[in-house]
One Martini backbone bead per residue (centre of mass of N, CA, C, O) as a GRO file, in nm:
protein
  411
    1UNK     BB    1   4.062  -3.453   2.498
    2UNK     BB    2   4.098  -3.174   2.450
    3UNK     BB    3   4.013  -2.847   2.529
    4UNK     BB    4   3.957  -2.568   2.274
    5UNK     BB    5   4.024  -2.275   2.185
    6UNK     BB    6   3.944  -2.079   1.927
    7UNK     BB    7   4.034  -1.796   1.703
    8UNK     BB    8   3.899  -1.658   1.474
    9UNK     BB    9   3.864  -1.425   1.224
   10UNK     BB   10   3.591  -1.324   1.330
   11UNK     BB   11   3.634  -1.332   1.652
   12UNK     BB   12   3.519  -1.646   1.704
   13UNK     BB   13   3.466  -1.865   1.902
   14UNK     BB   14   3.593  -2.230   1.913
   15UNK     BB   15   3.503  -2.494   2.001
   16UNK     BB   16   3.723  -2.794   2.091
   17UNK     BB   17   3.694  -3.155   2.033
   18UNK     BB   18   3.909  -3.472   2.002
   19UNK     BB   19   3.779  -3.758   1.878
   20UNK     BB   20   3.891  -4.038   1.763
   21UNK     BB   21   3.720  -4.357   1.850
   22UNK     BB   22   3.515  -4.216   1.663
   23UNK     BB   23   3.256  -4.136   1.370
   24UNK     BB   24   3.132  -3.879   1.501
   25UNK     BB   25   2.987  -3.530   1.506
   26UNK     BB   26   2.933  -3.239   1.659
   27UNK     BB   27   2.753  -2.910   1.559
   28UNK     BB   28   2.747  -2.576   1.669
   29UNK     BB   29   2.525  -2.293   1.733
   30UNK     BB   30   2.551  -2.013   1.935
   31UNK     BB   31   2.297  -1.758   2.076
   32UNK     BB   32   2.251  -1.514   2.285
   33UNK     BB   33   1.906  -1.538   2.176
   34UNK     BB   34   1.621  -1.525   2.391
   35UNK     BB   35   1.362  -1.431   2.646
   36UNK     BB   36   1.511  -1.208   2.741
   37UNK     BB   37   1.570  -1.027   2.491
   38UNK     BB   38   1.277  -0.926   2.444
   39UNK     BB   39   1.002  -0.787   2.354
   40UNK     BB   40   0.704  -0.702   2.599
   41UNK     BB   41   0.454  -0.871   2.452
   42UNK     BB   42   0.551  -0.843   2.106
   43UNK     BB   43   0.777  -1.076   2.148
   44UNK     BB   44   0.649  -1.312   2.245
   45UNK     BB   45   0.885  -1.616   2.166
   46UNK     BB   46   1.069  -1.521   1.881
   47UNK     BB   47   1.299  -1.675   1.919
   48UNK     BB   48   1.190  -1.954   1.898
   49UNK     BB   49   1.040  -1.875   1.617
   50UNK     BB   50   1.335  -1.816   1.453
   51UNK     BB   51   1.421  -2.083   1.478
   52UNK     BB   52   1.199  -2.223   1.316
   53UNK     BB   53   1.240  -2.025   1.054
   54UNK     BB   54   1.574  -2.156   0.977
   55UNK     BB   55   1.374  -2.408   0.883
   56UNK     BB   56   1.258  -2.238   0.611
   57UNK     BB   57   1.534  -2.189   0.479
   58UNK     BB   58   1.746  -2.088   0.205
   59UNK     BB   59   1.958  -1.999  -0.029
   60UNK     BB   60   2.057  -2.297  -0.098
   61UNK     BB   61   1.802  -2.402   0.085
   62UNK     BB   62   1.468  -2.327   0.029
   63UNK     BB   63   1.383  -2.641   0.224
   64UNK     BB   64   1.336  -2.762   0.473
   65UNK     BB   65   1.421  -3.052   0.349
   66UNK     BB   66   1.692  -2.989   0.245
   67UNK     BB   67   1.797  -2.923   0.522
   68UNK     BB   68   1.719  -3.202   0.649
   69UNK     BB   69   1.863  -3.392   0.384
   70UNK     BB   70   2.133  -3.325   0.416
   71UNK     BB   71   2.184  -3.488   0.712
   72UNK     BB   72   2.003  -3.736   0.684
   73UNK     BB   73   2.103  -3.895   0.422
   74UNK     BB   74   2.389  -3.926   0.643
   75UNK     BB   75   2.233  -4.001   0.931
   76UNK     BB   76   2.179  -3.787   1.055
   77UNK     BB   77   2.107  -3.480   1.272
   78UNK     BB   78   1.847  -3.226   1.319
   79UNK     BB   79   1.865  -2.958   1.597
   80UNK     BB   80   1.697  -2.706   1.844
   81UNK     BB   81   1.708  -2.469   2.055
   82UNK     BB   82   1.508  -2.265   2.358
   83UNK     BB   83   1.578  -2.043   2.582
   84UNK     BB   84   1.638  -1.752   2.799
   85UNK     BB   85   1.959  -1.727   2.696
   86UNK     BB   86   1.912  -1.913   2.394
   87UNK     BB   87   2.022  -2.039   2.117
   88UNK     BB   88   2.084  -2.383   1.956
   89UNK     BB   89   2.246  -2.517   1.660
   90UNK     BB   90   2.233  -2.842   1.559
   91UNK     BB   91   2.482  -3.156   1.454
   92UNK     BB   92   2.502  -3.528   1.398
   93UNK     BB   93   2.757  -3.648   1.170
   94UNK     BB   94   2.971  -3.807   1.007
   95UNK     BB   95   3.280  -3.751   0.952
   96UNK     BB   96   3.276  -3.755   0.645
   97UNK     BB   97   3.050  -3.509   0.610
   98UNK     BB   98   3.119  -3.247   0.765
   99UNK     BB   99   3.105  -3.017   0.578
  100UNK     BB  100   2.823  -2.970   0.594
  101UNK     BB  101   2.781  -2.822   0.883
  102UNK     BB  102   2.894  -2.513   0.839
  103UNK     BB  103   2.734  -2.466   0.570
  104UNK     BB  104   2.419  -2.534   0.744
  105UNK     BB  105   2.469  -2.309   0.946
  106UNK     BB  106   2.520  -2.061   0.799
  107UNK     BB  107   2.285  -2.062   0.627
  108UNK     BB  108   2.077  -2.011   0.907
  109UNK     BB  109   2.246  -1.742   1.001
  110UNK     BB  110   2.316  -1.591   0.752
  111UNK     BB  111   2.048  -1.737   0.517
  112UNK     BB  112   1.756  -1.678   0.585
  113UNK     BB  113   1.459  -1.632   0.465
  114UNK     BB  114   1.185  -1.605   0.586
  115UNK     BB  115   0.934  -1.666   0.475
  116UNK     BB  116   0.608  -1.558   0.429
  117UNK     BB  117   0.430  -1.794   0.327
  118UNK     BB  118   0.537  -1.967   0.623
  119UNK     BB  119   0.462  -1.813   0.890
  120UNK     BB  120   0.212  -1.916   0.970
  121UNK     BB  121   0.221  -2.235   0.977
  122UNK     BB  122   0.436  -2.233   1.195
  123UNK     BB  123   0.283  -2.106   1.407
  124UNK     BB  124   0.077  -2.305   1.430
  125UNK     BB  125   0.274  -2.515   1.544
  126UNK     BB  126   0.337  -2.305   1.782
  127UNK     BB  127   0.054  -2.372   1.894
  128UNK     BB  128   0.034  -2.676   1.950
  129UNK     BB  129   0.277  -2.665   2.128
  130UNK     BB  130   0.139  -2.527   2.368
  131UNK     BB  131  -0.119  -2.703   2.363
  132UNK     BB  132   0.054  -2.961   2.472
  133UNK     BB  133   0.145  -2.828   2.723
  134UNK     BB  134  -0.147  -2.746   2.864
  135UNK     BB  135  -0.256  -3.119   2.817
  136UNK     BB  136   0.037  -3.180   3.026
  137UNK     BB  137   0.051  -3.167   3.337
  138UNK     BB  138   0.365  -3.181   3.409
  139UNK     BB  139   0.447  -2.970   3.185
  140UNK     BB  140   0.292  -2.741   3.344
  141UNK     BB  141   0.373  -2.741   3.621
  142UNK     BB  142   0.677  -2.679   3.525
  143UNK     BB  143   0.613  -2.390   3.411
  144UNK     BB  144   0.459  -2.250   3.622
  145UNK     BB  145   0.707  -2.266   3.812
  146UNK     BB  146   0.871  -2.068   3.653
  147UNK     BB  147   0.703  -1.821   3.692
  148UNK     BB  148   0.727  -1.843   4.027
  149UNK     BB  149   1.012  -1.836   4.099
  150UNK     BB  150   1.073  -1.592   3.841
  151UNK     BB  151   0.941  -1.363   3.967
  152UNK     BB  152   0.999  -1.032   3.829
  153UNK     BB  153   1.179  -1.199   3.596
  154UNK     BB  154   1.263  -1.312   3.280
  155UNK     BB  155   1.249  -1.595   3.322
  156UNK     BB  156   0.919  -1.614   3.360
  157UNK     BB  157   0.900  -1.689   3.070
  158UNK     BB  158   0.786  -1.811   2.769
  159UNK     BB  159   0.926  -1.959   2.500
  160UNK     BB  160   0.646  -1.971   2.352
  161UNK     BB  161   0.478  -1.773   2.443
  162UNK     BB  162   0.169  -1.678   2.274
  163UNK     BB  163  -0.059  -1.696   2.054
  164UNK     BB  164  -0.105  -1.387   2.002
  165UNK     BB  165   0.160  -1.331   1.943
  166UNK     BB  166   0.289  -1.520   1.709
  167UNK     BB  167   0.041  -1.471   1.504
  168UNK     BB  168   0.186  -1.170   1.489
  169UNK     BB  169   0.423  -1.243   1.275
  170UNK     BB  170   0.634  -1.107   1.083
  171UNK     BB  171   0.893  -1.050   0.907
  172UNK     BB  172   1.011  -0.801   1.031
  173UNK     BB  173   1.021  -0.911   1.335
  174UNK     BB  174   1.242  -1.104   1.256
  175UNK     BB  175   1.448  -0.916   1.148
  176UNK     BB  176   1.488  -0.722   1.391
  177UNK     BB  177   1.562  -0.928   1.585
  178UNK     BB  178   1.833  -1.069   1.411
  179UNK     BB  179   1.961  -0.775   1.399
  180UNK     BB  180   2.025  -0.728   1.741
  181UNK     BB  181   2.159  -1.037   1.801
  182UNK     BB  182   2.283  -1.193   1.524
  183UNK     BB  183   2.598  -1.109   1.626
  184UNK     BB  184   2.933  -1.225   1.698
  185UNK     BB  185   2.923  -1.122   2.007
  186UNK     BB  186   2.697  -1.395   2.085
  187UNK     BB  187   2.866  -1.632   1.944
  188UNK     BB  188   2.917  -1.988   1.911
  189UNK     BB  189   3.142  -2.254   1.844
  190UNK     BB  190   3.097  -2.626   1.819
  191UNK     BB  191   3.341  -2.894   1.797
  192UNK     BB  192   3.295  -3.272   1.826
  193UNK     BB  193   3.510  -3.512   1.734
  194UNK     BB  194   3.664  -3.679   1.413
  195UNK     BB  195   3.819  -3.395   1.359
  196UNK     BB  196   4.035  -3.207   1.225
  197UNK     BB  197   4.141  -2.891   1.330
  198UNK     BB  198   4.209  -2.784   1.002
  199UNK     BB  199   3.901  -2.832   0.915
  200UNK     BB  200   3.732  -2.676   1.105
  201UNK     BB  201   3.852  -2.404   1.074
  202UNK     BB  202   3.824  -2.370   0.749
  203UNK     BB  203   3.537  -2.416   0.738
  204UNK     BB  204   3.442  -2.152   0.954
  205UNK     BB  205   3.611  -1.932   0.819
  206UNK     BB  206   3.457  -1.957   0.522
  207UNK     BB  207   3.140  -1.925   0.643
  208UNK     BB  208   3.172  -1.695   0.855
  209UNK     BB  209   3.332  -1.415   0.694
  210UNK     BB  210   3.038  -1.258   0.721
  211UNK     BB  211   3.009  -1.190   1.008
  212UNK     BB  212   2.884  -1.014   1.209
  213UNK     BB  213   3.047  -0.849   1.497
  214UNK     BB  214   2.959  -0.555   1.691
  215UNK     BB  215   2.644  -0.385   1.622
  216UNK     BB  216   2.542  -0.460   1.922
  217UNK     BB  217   2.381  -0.524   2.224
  218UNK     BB  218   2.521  -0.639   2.556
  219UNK     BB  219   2.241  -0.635   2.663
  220UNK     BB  220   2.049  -0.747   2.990
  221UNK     BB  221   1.769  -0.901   3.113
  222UNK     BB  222   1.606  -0.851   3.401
  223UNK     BB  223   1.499  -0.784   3.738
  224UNK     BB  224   1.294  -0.904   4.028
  225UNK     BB  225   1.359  -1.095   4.284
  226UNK     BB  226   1.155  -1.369   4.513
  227UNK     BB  227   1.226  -1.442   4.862
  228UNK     BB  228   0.919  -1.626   4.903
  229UNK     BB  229   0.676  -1.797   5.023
  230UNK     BB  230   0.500  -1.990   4.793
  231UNK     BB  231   0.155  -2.077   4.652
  232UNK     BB  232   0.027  -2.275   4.419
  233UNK     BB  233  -0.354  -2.370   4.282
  234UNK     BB  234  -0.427  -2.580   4.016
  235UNK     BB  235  -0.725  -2.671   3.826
  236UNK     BB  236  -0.891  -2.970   3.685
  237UNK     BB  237  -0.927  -3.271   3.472
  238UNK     BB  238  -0.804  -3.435   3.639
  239UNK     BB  239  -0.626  -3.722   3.872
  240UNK     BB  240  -0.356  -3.611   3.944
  241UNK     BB  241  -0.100  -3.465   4.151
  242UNK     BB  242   0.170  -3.205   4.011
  243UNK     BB  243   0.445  -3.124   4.180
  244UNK     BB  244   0.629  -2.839   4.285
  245UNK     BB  245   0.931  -2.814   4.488
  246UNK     BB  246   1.142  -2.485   4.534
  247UNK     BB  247   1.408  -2.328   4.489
  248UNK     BB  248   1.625  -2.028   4.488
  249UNK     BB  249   1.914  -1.945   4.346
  250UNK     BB  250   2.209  -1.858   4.205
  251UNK     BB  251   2.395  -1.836   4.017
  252UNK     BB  252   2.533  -2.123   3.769
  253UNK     BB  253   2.854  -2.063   3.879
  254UNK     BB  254   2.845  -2.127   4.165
  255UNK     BB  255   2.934  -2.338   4.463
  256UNK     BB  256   2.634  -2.387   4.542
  257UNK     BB  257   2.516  -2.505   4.334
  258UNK     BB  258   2.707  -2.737   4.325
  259UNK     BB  259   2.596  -2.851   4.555
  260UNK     BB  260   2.328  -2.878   4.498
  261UNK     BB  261   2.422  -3.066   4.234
  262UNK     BB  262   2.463  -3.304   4.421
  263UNK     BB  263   2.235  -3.326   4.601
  264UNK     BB  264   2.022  -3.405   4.384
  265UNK     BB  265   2.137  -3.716   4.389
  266UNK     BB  266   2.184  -3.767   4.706
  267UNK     BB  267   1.790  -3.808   4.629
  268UNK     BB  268   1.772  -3.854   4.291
  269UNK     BB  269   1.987  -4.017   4.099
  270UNK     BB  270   1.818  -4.283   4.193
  271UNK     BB  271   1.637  -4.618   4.243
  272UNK     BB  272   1.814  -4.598   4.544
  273UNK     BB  273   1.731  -4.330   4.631
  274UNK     BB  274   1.529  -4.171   4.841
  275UNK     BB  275   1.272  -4.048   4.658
  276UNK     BB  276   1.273  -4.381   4.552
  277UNK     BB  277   1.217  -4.505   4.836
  278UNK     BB  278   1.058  -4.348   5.010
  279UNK     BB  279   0.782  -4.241   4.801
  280UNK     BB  280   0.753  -4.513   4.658
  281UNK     BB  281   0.839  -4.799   4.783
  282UNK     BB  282   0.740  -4.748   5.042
  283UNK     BB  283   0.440  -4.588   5.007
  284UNK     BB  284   0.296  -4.535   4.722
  285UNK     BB  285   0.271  -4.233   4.627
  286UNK     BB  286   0.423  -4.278   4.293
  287UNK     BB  287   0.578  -4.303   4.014
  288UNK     BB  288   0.715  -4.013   3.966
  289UNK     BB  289   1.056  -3.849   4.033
  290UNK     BB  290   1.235  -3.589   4.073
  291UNK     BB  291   1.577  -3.404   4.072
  292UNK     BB  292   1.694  -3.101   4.033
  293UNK     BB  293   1.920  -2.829   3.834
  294UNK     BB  294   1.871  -2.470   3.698
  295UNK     BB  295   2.087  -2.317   3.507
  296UNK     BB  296   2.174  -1.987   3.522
  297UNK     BB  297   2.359  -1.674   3.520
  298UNK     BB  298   2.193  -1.501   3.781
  299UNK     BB  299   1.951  -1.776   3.816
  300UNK     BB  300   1.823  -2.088   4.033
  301UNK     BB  301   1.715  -2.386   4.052
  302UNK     BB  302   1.580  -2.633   4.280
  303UNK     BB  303   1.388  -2.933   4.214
  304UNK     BB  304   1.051  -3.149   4.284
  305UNK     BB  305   0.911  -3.370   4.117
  306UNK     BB  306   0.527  -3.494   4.166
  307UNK     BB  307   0.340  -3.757   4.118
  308UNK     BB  308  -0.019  -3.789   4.303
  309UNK     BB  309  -0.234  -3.817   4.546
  310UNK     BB  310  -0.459  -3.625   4.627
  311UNK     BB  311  -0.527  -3.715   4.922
  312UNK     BB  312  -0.139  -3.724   4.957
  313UNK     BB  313   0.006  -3.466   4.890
  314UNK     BB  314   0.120  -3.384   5.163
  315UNK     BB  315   0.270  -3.617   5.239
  316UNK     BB  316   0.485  -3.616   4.984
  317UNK     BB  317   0.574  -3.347   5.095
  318UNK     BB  318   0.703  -3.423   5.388
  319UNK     BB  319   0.857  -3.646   5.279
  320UNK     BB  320   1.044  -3.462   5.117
  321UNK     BB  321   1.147  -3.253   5.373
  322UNK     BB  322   1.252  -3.483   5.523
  323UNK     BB  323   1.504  -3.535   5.320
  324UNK     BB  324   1.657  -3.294   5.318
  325UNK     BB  325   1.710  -3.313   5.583
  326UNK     BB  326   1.846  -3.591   5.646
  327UNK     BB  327   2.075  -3.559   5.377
  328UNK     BB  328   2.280  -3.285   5.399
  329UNK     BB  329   2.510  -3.480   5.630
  330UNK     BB  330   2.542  -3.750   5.425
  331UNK     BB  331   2.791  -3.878   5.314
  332UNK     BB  332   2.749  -4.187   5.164
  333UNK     BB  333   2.580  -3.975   4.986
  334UNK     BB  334   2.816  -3.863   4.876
  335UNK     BB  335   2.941  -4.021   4.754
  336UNK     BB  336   2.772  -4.174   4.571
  337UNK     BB  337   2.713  -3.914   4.399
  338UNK     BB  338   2.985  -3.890   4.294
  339UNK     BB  339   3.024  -4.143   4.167
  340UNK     BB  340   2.780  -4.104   3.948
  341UNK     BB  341   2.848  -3.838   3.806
  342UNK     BB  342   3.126  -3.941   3.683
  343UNK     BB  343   2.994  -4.213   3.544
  344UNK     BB  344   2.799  -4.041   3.351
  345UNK     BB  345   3.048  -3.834   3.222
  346UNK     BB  346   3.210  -4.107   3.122
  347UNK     BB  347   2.978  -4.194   2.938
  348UNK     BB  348   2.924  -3.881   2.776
  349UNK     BB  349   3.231  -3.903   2.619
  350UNK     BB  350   3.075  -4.116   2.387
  351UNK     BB  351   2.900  -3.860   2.311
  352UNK     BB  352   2.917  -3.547   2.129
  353UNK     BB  353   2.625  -3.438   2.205
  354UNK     BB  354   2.663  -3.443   2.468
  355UNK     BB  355   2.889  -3.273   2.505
  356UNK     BB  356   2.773  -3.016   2.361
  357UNK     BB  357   2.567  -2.946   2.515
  358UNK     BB  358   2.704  -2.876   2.761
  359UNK     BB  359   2.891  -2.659   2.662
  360UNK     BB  360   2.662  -2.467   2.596
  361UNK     BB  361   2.522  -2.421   2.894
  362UNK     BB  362   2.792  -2.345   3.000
  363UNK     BB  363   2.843  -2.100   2.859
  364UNK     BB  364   2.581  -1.921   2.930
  365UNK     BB  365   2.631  -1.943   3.261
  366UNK     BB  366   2.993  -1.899   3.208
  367UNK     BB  367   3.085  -1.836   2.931
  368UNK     BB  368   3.221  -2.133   2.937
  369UNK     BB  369   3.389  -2.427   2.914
  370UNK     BB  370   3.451  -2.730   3.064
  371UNK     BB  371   3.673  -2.922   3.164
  372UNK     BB  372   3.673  -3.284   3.231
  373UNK     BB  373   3.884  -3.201   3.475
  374UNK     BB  374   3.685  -2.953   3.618
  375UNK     BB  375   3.478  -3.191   3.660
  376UNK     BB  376   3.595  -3.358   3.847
  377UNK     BB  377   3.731  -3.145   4.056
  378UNK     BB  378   3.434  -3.023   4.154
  379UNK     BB  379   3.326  -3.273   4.257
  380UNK     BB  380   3.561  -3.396   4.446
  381UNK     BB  381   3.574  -3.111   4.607
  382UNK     BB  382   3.255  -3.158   4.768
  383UNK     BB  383   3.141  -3.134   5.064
  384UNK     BB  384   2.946  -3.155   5.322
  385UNK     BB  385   2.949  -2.889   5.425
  386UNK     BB  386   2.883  -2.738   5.159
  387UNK     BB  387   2.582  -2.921   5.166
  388UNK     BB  388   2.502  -2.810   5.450
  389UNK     BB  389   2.483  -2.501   5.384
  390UNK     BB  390   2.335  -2.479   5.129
  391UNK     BB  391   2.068  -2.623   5.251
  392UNK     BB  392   2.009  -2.418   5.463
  393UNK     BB  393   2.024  -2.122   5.295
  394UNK     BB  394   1.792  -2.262   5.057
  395UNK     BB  395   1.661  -2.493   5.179
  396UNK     BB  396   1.392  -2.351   5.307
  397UNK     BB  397   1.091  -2.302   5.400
  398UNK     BB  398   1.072  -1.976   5.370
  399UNK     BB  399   1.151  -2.037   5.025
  400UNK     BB  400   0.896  -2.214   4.925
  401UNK     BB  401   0.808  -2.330   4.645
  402UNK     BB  402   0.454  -2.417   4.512
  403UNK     BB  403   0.290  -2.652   4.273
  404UNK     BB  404  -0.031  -2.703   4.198
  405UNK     BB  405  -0.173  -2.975   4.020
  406UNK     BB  406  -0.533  -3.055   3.993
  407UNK     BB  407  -0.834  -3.141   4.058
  408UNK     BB  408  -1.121  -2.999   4.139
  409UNK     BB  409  -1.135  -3.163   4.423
  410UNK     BB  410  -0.902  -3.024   4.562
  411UNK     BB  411  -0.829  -2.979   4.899
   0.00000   0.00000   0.00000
């Protein structure tokens, strides 16, 4: 199950993971461009909108449907993601369909209409859903709480983009963003499965060698970023407190980073541990409680979203830092999540999917992905001391930042 890069001819990486004992590969297009790439307010969200556009036809394939029954047929998987560093195009399909995967991925990257006829009624798509993410309180609390974290910077950015930018855009406006960012020192290749490597090759080398090569430029938007206590309080006609308390850390491919997302599970790995004993089991504070750590390339975020009754919504915040404080130089608890986090890591390399996803985001934060020894390795040299030195120096109340969504009559 060796981690493989392989140089296409067209001089662009192919990751590469052979899995024998499974029936199914996972084949994906990386691109380096996302919404820090924009340029707002006029391209605000295009990232994500022409990602929605690559599925509205190709030449090959002229209609949304060709593009998804060619994989859905034989019983695949076909979809997108776009976030602030890139987009992902991916499909996981039966081993022995592979050649459809090469295929449908060149034709939306390298040959997509972007119909003209279509882009209205698509955009309409993509305002229902900034509009349901408006209308669902946890997952507005979590966009504003990106807003307010990455302050100053590109990623304070909504993938979304807004209504009026969206439905203003043009076939002009698709294709002057593809041709600036869609060109081949941007592109990455992942395909995981049983597929040997001499057909994925041919496959790759086949379908992409006529992708553009380095004719654009590879800077980054950033911005300047803000570390101090900030709280927003967002009222609505809702019933629950939903808040997220977070704080601001270095690049997604730190140490302290790497500590911190081990501190993560250390609190919130699951319902045997401190925030799911503690804030629900114990007090009866909420349903749902999370904790994570999201990683980009030059800055990252610890949080904790946690929805609770109005009344008692600060009690919840300061069980919340008194759990922080008190587990951040827990052994046991550092043993635990070391074990969790492993055979998770374990359990996840029985799907290519996730195998595959996981490669992606590593892509975009350190530019290469890692191999499975060098992620058991990462963890499990992870000390007490390094989980307690990255917990005192970034997440301190004076660096915290809070989102709370609540009630009109939130006190």
């Amino acid at each position: 199950m060796e981690l493989k890069e392989i140089v296409l001819d067209n001089k662009i990486s192919l990751f590469y993971i052979h899995i024998l004992q499974i029936n199914t590969v996972a084949s994906g297009v990386l691109v380096k461009a996302g919404t820090r790439h924009e340029i707002w307010p006029k391209e605000a969200g295009i990232a994500h909108a022409l990602e929605h556009m690559r599925f509205q036809g190709t030449q090959l394939f002229p209609t949304s449907r060709d593009i998804s029954a060619l994989i859905e047929d034989d019983g695949g998987v076909i979809n997108a993601w776009t976030s602030g560093e890139g987009t992902f195009f991916w499909q996981k399909i039966p081993a022995t369909a592979f050649a459809k995967s090469p295929l449908l991925l060149s034709q939306q990257l390298l040959h997509p209409l972007i119909p003209e006829k279509k882009i209205a009624t698509e955009m309409q798509n993509i305002v229902q859903e900034i509009r349901m993410v408006k209308d669902d309180p946890s997952h507005f609390a979590l966009r504003e709480f990106g807003h307010l974290i990455y302050s100053g910077h590109v990623l304070s950015r909504d993938v979304l983009g807004t209504e009026e930018s969206v439905t203003s855009f043009t076939r002009p406006d698709f294709m002057n963003f593809s041709d600036r960012l869609y060109f081949g020192q941007r592109m990455r290749f992942i395909v995981v499965g049983n597929v040997p490597e001499l057909d994925v090759v041919r496959s790759f080398n086949s379908y992409f060698h006529d992708v553009k090569a380095s004719d654009g430029s590879l800077e980054e938007n950033t911005g300047n970023l803000k570390t101090e206590k900030r709280e927003v309080i967002h009222k609505r006609q809702i019933e629950q407190v939903h808040m997220v308390v977070g704080y601001l850390l270095g690049a997604g491919d730190a140490r302290s980073v790497t500590a911190l997302s081990v501190f993560a599970n250390m609190i919130g790995g699951g319902m045997s541990f401190p925030l799911f004993q503690t804030v629900r089991d114990k007090h009866g504070l909420c349903y749902q409680i999370d904790c994570s750590v999201d990683k980009n390339k030059d800055c990252s975020t610890f949080y904790i979203y946690v929805g609770t009754n109005p009344a008692k919504y600060r009690d919840a915040e300061n069980l919340i830092l008194q759990i922080i404080k008190e587990c951040k130089n827990n052994r046991q608890l550092l043993e635990r999540a070391k074990s969790l986090v492993l055979g998770r890591l374990s359990m996840s390399y029985e799907n290519p999917a996730s195998i595959m996803q996981v490669m992606a985001q590593q892509i975009l934060y350190r530019g290469h992905p890692k191999t499975k020894v060098e992620m058991i390795r990462e963890i499990e040299s992870i000390t007490i001391g390094e989980v307690e030195e990255a917990v005192s120096t970034y997440l301190s109340e004076i660096y915290q930042n809070t989102l709370i969504v609540g009630p009109e009559s939130l006190a």
